[in-house]
XYZ file of C-alpha atoms in Angstrom:
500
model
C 0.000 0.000 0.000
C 2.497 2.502 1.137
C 5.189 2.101 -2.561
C 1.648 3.641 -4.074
C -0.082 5.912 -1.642
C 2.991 9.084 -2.606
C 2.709 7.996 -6.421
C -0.764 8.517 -6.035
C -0.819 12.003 -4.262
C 0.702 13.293 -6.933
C -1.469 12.109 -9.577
C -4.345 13.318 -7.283
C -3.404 16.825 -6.064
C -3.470 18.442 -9.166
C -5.317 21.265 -10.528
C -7.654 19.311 -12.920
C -8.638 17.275 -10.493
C -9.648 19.595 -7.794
C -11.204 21.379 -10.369
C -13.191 18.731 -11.627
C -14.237 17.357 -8.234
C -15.294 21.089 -7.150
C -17.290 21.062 -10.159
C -19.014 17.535 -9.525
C -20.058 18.337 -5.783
C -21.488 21.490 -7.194
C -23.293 19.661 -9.705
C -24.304 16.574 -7.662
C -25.738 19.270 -4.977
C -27.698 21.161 -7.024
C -29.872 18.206 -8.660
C -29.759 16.807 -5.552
C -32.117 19.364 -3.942
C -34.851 19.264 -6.259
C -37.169 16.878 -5.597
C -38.015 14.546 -8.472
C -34.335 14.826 -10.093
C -32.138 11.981 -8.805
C -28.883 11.205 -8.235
C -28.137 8.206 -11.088
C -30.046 10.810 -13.595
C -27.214 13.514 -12.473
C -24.529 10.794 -12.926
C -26.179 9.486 -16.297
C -26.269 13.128 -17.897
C -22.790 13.985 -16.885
C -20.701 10.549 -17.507
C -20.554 11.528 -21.357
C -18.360 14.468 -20.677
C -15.858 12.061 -18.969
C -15.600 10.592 -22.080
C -13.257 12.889 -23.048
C -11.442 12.810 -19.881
C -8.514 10.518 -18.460
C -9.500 7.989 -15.681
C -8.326 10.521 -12.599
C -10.514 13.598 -13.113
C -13.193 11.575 -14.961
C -13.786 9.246 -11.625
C -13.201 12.565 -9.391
C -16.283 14.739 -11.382
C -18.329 11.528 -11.176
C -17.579 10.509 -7.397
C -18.339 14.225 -6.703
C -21.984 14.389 -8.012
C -22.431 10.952 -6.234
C -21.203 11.832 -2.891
C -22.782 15.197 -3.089
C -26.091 13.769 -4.283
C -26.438 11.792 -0.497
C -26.237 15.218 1.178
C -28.199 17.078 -1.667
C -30.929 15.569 -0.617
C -31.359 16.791 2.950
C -31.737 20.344 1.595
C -35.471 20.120 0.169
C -36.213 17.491 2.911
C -35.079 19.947 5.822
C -36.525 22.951 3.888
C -40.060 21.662 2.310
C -40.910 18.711 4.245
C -40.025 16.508 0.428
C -36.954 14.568 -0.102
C -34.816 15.459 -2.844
C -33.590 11.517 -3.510
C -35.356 8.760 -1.908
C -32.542 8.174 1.109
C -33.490 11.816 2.631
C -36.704 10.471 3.749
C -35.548 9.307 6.907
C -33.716 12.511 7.392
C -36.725 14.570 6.350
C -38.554 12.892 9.608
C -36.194 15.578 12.045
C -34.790 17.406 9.524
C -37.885 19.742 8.942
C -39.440 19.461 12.818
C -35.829 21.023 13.811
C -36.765 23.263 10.546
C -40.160 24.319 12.178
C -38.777 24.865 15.340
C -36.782 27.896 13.961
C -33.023 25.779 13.784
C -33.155 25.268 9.746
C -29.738 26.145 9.543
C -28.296 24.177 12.433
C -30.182 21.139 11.037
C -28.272 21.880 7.463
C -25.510 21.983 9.844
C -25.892 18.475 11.605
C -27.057 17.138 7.758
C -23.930 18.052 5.918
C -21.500 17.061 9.465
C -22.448 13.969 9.684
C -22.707 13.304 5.671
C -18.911 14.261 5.680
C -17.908 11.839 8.213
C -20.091 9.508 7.184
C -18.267 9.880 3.267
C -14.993 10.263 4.813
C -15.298 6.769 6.788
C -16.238 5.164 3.760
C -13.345 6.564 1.914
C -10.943 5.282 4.448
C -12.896 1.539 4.551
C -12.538 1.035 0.381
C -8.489 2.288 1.127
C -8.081 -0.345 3.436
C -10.492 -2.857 2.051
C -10.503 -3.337 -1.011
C -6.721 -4.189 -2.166
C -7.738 -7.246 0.366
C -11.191 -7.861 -1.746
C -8.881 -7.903 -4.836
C -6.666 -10.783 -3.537
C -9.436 -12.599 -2.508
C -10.082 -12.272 -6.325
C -6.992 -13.310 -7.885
C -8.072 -15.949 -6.722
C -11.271 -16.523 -9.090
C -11.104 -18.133 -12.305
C -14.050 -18.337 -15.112
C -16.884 -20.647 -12.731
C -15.904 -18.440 -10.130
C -16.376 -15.363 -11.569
C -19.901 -17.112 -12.731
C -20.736 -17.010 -9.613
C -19.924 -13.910 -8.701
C -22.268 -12.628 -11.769
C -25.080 -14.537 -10.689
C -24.707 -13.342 -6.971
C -24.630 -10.015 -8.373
C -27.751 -10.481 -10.512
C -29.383 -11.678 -6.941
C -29.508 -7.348 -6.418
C -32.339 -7.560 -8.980
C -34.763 -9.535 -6.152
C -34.069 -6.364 -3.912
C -34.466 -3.829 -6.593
C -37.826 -4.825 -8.100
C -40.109 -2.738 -6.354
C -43.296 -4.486 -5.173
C -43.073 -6.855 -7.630
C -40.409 -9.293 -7.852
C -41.863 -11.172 -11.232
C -42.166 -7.676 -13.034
C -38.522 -7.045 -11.754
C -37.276 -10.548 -12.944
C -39.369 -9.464 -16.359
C -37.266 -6.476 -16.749
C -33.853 -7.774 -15.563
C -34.545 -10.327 -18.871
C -35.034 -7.451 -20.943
C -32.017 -6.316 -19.571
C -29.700 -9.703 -20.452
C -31.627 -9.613 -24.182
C -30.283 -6.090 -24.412
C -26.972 -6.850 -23.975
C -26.819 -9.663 -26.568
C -27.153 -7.320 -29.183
C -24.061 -7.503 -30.980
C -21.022 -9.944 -31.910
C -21.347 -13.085 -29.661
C -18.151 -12.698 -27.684
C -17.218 -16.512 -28.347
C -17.652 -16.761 -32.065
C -18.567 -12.856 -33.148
C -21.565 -13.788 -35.012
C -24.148 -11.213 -35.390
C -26.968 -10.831 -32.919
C -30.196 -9.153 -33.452
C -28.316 -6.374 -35.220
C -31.158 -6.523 -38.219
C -28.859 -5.861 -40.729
C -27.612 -2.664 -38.959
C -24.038 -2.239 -39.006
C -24.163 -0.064 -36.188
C -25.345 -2.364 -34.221
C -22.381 -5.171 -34.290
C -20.822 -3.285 -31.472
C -23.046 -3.612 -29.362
C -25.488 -0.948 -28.075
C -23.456 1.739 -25.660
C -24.275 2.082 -22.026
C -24.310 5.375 -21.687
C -26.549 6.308 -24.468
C -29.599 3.329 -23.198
C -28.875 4.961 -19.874
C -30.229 8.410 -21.005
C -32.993 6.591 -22.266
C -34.191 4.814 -19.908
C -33.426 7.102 -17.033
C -33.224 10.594 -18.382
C -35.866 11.110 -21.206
C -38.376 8.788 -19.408
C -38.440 11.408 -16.519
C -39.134 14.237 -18.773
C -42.027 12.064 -20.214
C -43.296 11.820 -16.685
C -43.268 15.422 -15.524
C -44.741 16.394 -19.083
C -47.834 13.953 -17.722
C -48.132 15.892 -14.977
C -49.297 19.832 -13.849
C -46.810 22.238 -13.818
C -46.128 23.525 -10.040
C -44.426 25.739 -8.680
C -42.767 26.839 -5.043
C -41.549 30.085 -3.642
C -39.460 28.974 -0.990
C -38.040 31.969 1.438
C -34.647 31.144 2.213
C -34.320 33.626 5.013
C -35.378 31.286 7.131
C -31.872 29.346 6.600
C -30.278 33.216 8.374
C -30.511 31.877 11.910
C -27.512 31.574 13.836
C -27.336 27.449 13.486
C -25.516 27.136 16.427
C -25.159 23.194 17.785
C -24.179 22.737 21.651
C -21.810 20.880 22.943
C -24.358 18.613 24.712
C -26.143 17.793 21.018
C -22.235 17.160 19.334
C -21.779 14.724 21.967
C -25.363 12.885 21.580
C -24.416 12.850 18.141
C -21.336 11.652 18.573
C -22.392 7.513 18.994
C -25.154 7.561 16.599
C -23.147 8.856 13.750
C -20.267 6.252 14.753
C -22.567 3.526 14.743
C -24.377 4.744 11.092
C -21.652 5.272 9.187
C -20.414 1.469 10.082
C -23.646 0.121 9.628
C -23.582 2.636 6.260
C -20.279 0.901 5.465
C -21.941 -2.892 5.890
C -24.555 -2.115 3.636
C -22.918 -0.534 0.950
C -20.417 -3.508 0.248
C -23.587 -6.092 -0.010
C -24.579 -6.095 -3.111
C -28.310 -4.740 -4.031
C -28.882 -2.802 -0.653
C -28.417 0.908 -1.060
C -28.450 4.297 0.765
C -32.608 4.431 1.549
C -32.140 0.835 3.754
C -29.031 2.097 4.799
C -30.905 5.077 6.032
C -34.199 3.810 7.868
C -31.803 0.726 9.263
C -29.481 3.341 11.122
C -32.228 5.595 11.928
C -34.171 2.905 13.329
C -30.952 1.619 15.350
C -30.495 5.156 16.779
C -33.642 5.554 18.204
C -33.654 2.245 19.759
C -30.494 3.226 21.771
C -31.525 6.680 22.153
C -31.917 8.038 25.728
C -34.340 10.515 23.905
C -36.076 7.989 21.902
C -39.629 10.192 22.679
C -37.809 13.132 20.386
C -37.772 10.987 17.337
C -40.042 12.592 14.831
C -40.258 15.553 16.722
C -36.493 17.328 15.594
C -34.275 14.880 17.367
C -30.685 16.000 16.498
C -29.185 11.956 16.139
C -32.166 11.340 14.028
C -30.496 13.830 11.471
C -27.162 12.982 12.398
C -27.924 9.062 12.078
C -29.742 8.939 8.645
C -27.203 10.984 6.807
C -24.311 9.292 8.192
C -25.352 6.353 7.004
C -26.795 7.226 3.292
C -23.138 8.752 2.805
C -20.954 5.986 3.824
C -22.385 3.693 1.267
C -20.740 5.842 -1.102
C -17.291 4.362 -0.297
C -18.373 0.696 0.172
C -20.485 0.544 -2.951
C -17.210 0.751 -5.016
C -15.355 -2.005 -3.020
C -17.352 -4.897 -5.062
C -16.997 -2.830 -8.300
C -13.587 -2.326 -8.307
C -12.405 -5.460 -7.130
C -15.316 -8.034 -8.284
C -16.970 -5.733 -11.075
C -19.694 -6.167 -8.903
C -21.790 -2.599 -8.891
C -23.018 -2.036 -5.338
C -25.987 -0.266 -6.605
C -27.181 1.540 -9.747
C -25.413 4.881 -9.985
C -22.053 2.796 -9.444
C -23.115 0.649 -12.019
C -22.892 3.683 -14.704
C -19.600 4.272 -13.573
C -18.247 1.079 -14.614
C -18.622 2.307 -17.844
C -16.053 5.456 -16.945
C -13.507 3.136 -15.983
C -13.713 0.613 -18.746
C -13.628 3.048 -21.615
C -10.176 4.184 -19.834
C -9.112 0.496 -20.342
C -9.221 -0.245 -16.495
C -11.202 -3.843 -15.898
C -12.169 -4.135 -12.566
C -10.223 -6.747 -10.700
C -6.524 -7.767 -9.008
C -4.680 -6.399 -12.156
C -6.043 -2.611 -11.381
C -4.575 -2.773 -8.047
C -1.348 -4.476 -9.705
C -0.778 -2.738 -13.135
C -2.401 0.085 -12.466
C -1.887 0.462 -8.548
C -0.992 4.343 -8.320
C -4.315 5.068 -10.422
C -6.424 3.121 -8.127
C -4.822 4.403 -4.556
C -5.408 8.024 -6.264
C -9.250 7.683 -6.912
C -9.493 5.801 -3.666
C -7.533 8.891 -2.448
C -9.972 11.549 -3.947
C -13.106 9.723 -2.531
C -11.747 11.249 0.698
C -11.212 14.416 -0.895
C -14.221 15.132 -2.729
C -16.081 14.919 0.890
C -14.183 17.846 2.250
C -15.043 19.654 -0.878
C -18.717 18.399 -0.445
C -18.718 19.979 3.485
C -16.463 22.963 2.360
C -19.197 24.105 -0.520
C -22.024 23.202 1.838
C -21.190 25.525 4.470
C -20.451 28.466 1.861
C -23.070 27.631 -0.446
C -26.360 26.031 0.848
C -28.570 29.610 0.697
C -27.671 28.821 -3.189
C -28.840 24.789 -2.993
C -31.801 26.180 -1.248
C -32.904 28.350 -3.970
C -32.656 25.583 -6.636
C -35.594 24.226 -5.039
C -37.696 26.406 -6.441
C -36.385 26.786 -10.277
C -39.804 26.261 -12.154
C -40.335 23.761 -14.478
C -41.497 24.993 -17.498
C -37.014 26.428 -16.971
C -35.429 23.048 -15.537
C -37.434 20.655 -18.244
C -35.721 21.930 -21.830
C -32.522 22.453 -19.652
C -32.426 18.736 -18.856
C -34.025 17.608 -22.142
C -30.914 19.845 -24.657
C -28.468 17.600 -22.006
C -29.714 14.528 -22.672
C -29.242 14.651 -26.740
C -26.231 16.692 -26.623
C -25.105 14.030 -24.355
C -26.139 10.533 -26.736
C -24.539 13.005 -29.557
C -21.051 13.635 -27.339
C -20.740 9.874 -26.456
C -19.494 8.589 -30.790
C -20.289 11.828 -32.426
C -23.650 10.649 -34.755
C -27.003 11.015 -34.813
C -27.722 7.292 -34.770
C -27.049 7.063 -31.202
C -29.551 10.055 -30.970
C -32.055 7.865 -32.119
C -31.198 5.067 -29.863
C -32.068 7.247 -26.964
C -34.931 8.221 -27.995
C -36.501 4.470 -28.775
C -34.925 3.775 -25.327
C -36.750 6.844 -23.861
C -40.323 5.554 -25.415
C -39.580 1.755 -24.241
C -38.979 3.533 -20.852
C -41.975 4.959 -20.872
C -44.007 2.359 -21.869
C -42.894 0.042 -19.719
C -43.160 2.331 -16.764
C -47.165 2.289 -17.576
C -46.573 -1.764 -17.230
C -44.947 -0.919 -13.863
C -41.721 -2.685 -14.979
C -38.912 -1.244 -12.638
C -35.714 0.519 -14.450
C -32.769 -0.196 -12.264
C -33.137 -4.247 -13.206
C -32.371 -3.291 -17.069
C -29.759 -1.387 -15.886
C -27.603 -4.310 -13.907
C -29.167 -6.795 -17.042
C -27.221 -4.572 -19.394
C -24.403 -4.018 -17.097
C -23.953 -7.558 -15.843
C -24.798 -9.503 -19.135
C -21.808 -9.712 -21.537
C -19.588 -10.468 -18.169
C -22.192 -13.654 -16.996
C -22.573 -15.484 -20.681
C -18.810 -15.282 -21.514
C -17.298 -16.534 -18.090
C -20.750 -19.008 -18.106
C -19.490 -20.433 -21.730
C -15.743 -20.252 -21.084
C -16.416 -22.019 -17.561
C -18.246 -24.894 -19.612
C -15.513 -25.126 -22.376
C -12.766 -25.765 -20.135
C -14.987 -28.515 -18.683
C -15.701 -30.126 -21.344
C -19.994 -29.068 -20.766
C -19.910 -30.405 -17.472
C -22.056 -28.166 -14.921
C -19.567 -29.750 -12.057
C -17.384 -27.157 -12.601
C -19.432 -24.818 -10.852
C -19.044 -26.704 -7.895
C -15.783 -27.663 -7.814
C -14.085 -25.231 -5.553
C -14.345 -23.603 -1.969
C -15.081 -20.172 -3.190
C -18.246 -21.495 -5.683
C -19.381 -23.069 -2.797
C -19.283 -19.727 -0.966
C -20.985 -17.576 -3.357
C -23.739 -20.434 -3.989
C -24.374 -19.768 -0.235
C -24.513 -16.492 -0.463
C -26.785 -16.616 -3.010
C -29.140 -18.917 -1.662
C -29.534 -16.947 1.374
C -29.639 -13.448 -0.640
C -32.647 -14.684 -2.113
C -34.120 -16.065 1.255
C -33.535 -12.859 3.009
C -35.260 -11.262 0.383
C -38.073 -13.286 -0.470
C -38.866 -13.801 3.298
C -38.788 -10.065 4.286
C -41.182 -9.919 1.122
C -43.387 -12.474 2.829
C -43.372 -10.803 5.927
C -44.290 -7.178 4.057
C -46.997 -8.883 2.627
C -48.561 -10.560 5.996
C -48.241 -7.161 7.388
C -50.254 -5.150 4.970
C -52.407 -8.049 4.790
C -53.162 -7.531 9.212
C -53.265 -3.584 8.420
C -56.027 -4.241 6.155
C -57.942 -6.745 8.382
């Protein structure tokens, strides 16, 4: 570790990056704090630009919208009672009480603390996690990595919404998507049509904006226009924080950020369970448990701990297994790769100083994140209220200039676009997004080590089971599933007593 931690500082502290990072936080902030515009939409619209970019700064712009997106959130759901990304819920339970109660500014206080610590923790567990992950790795051949695939495809069970058949329906969708192409065995053509285009495959990026980006536009065009004058003097009181409420913080934000830090490396979990899990945690061992819902300061300081130290761990499994710990990391897979950096041992060999440097800036870009926080939140306050007959041609002009940016032609235009309208249609169906998203992402990587895995042996499906670590992941997949499909059964009997 330590031959390429100085290496690394000096690809790191440069002026690019800091630029680039400032810039991302700044970004990531902004859409952050009004409601309805998410972070993985930020992430999606931005990662053609890193296109352009080498893999430093181009990691550093795209870690800083997603760091900044956890905290982002907390403004609107302090401010106006509605949470800017779906993991400031739980904060938005204190968060606008200790608004109400004439402390909005000391709540934007505890919000962005505890968010830095919480993204600074994180930072420090991928540093000294995940060159360990990666030699548990080197480890892996084809039926291993099989494995891994398939245990990462298990996410799609707790990302289906309240369906886990329509969320199995689209994760297929997802896998037939990312056939299209050469076969990767034998480069035939598959379901190109005739399209030359095509034989390349379709690119991430540009079904991304599809299915993420233009779909949203569709849906606010379905709905009334509305519009909120928010008064951000109320953010001008003196935000002050005792001593007393540092020190009841203190515990709950220790406590959230490792729980944060759990959740983040399992695979499928996110920042919103990460969130009502630490929140829930901290009230049970509250000696103010009664002041819960009511403007409790470790309610704040417990929820956004949590959401922001999944930032870190979500990239352990990515960078060492190719394994995306959630969505938005999953788009930034496709950052790395088109720098020619395959997740695995070999980026922590080969390309060591790189690594240790993005690793590096994680911690970085959170002291940038509470830095422009304290300076700038009057300004992330007032995005709340841009109008949307303003934001909705803004966002739409981003999302073709970005499908354009990614080869430079109009055909990938058009791809977006029939992405956009498959989006839409299939969010009448109620057919969930984010399992396309790890079908496409996870696809190519499961057939080819499946078929290579059976080649070696000759078609025999022993292979799978023929070492230690298959064995481990088949256990871990098995009770993946169990978890989730039991605490779906136990959803179900609940709403099922609620309505007797």
């Amino acid at each position: 570790m330590l031959q390429h931690i100085v290496p690394a500082t000096g690809l790191l502290f440069t002026l690019e990056n800091i630029l680039w990072i400032n810039i991302g936080v700044f970004i990531g902030s902004v859409f952050a704090a009004i409601p309805g515009l998410s972070v993985i939409l930020c992430v999606i619209l931005f990662l053609p630009v890193t296109y352009s970019m080498t893999a430093i700064p181009g990691m550093m712009f795209l870690l800083g919208i997603y760091c900044a997106g956890g905290y982002g959130g907390s403004v609107s759901a302090i401010l106006i009672n509605t949470p800017g990304t779906p993991h400031a819920a739980a904060t938005m339970l204190d968060g606008h009480p200790l608004s109400e109660q004439g402390r909005t500014k000391a709540a934007l206080k505890i919000a962005l603390y505890a968010s830095t610590f919480g993204g600074v923790f994180s930072a420090l567990m991928l540093l000294f996690l995940g060159p360990q992950v990666a030699k548990i790795a080197a480890q892996l051949g084809t039926a291993e990595y099989f494995m891994v695939c398939v245990f990462g495809l298990t996410i799609i069970a707790g990302v289906s919404g309240k369906s886990m058949i329509k969320g199995l329906i689209a994760a297929c969708l997802g896998l037939l998507i990312s056939c299209v192409g050469s076969d990767p065995m034998t480069s035939y053509d598959r379901f190109t049509f005739g399209i030359s285009r095509l034989y390349l495959g379709l690119d991430l990026a540009i079904c991304l904006i599809g299915l993420f980006a233009l779909v949203e536009i569709m849906a606010k065009a379905e709905k009334p226009l509305d519009r909120l004058n928010l008064d951000t003097t109320q953010i001008k009181d003196d935000g002050v924080i005792t001593k007393a409420e540092y020190k009841r913080m203190a515990r709950p934000v220790l406590l959230s950020s490792i729980i944060g830090v759990m959740v983040g490396i399992i695979p499928g979990t996110g920042a919103s369970e990460a969130s009502w899990f630490s929140y829930n945690t901290a009230k049970n061992m509250s000696k103010h448990p009664e002041e819960f819902g009511h403007g409790s300061v470790e309610g704040i300081a417990a929820a956004e701990s949590a959401n922001n130290a999944v930032t870190g761990a979500t990239l352990i499994p990515l960078l060492t297994l190719g394994i995306p710990g959630d969505g938005t990391v999953a788009i930034m897979l496709s950052a790395l790769m088109i720098n020619g950096l395959n997740p695995g041992l070999s980026l922590f060999t080969t390309q060591g100083d790189i690594m240790y440097a993005i690793m590096l800036g994680l911690i970085l870009v959170n002291l940038f994140m509470c830095l422009q926080g304290k300076f700038l939140t009057s300004l992330f306050a007032k995005v709340v209220s841009i109008p949307q007959e303003i934001l909705t041609p803004i966002i739409v002009i981003f999302c073709f200039a970005g499908a354009y940016s990614v080869n430079g032609n109009y055909f990938d235009v058009g791809v977006a676009l029939v992405f956009g309208i498959l989006a839409w249609f299939l969010r009448k169906l109620e057919l969930p997004p984010v399992p396309i998203l790890l079908g496409l992402v996870l696809g190519s990587m499961t057939e080819t080590n499946f078929r290579r895995a059976l080649l070696i042996s000759d078609g025999s499906p022993r292979i799978f089971f023929s070492s230690v670590y298959c064995i481990i992941f088949l256990v871990l997949i098995v009770s993946a599933v169990g978890t989730i499909v039991r605490g779906r059964m136990k959803e179900k009997k609940a709403a099922a007593q609620k309505e007797d």
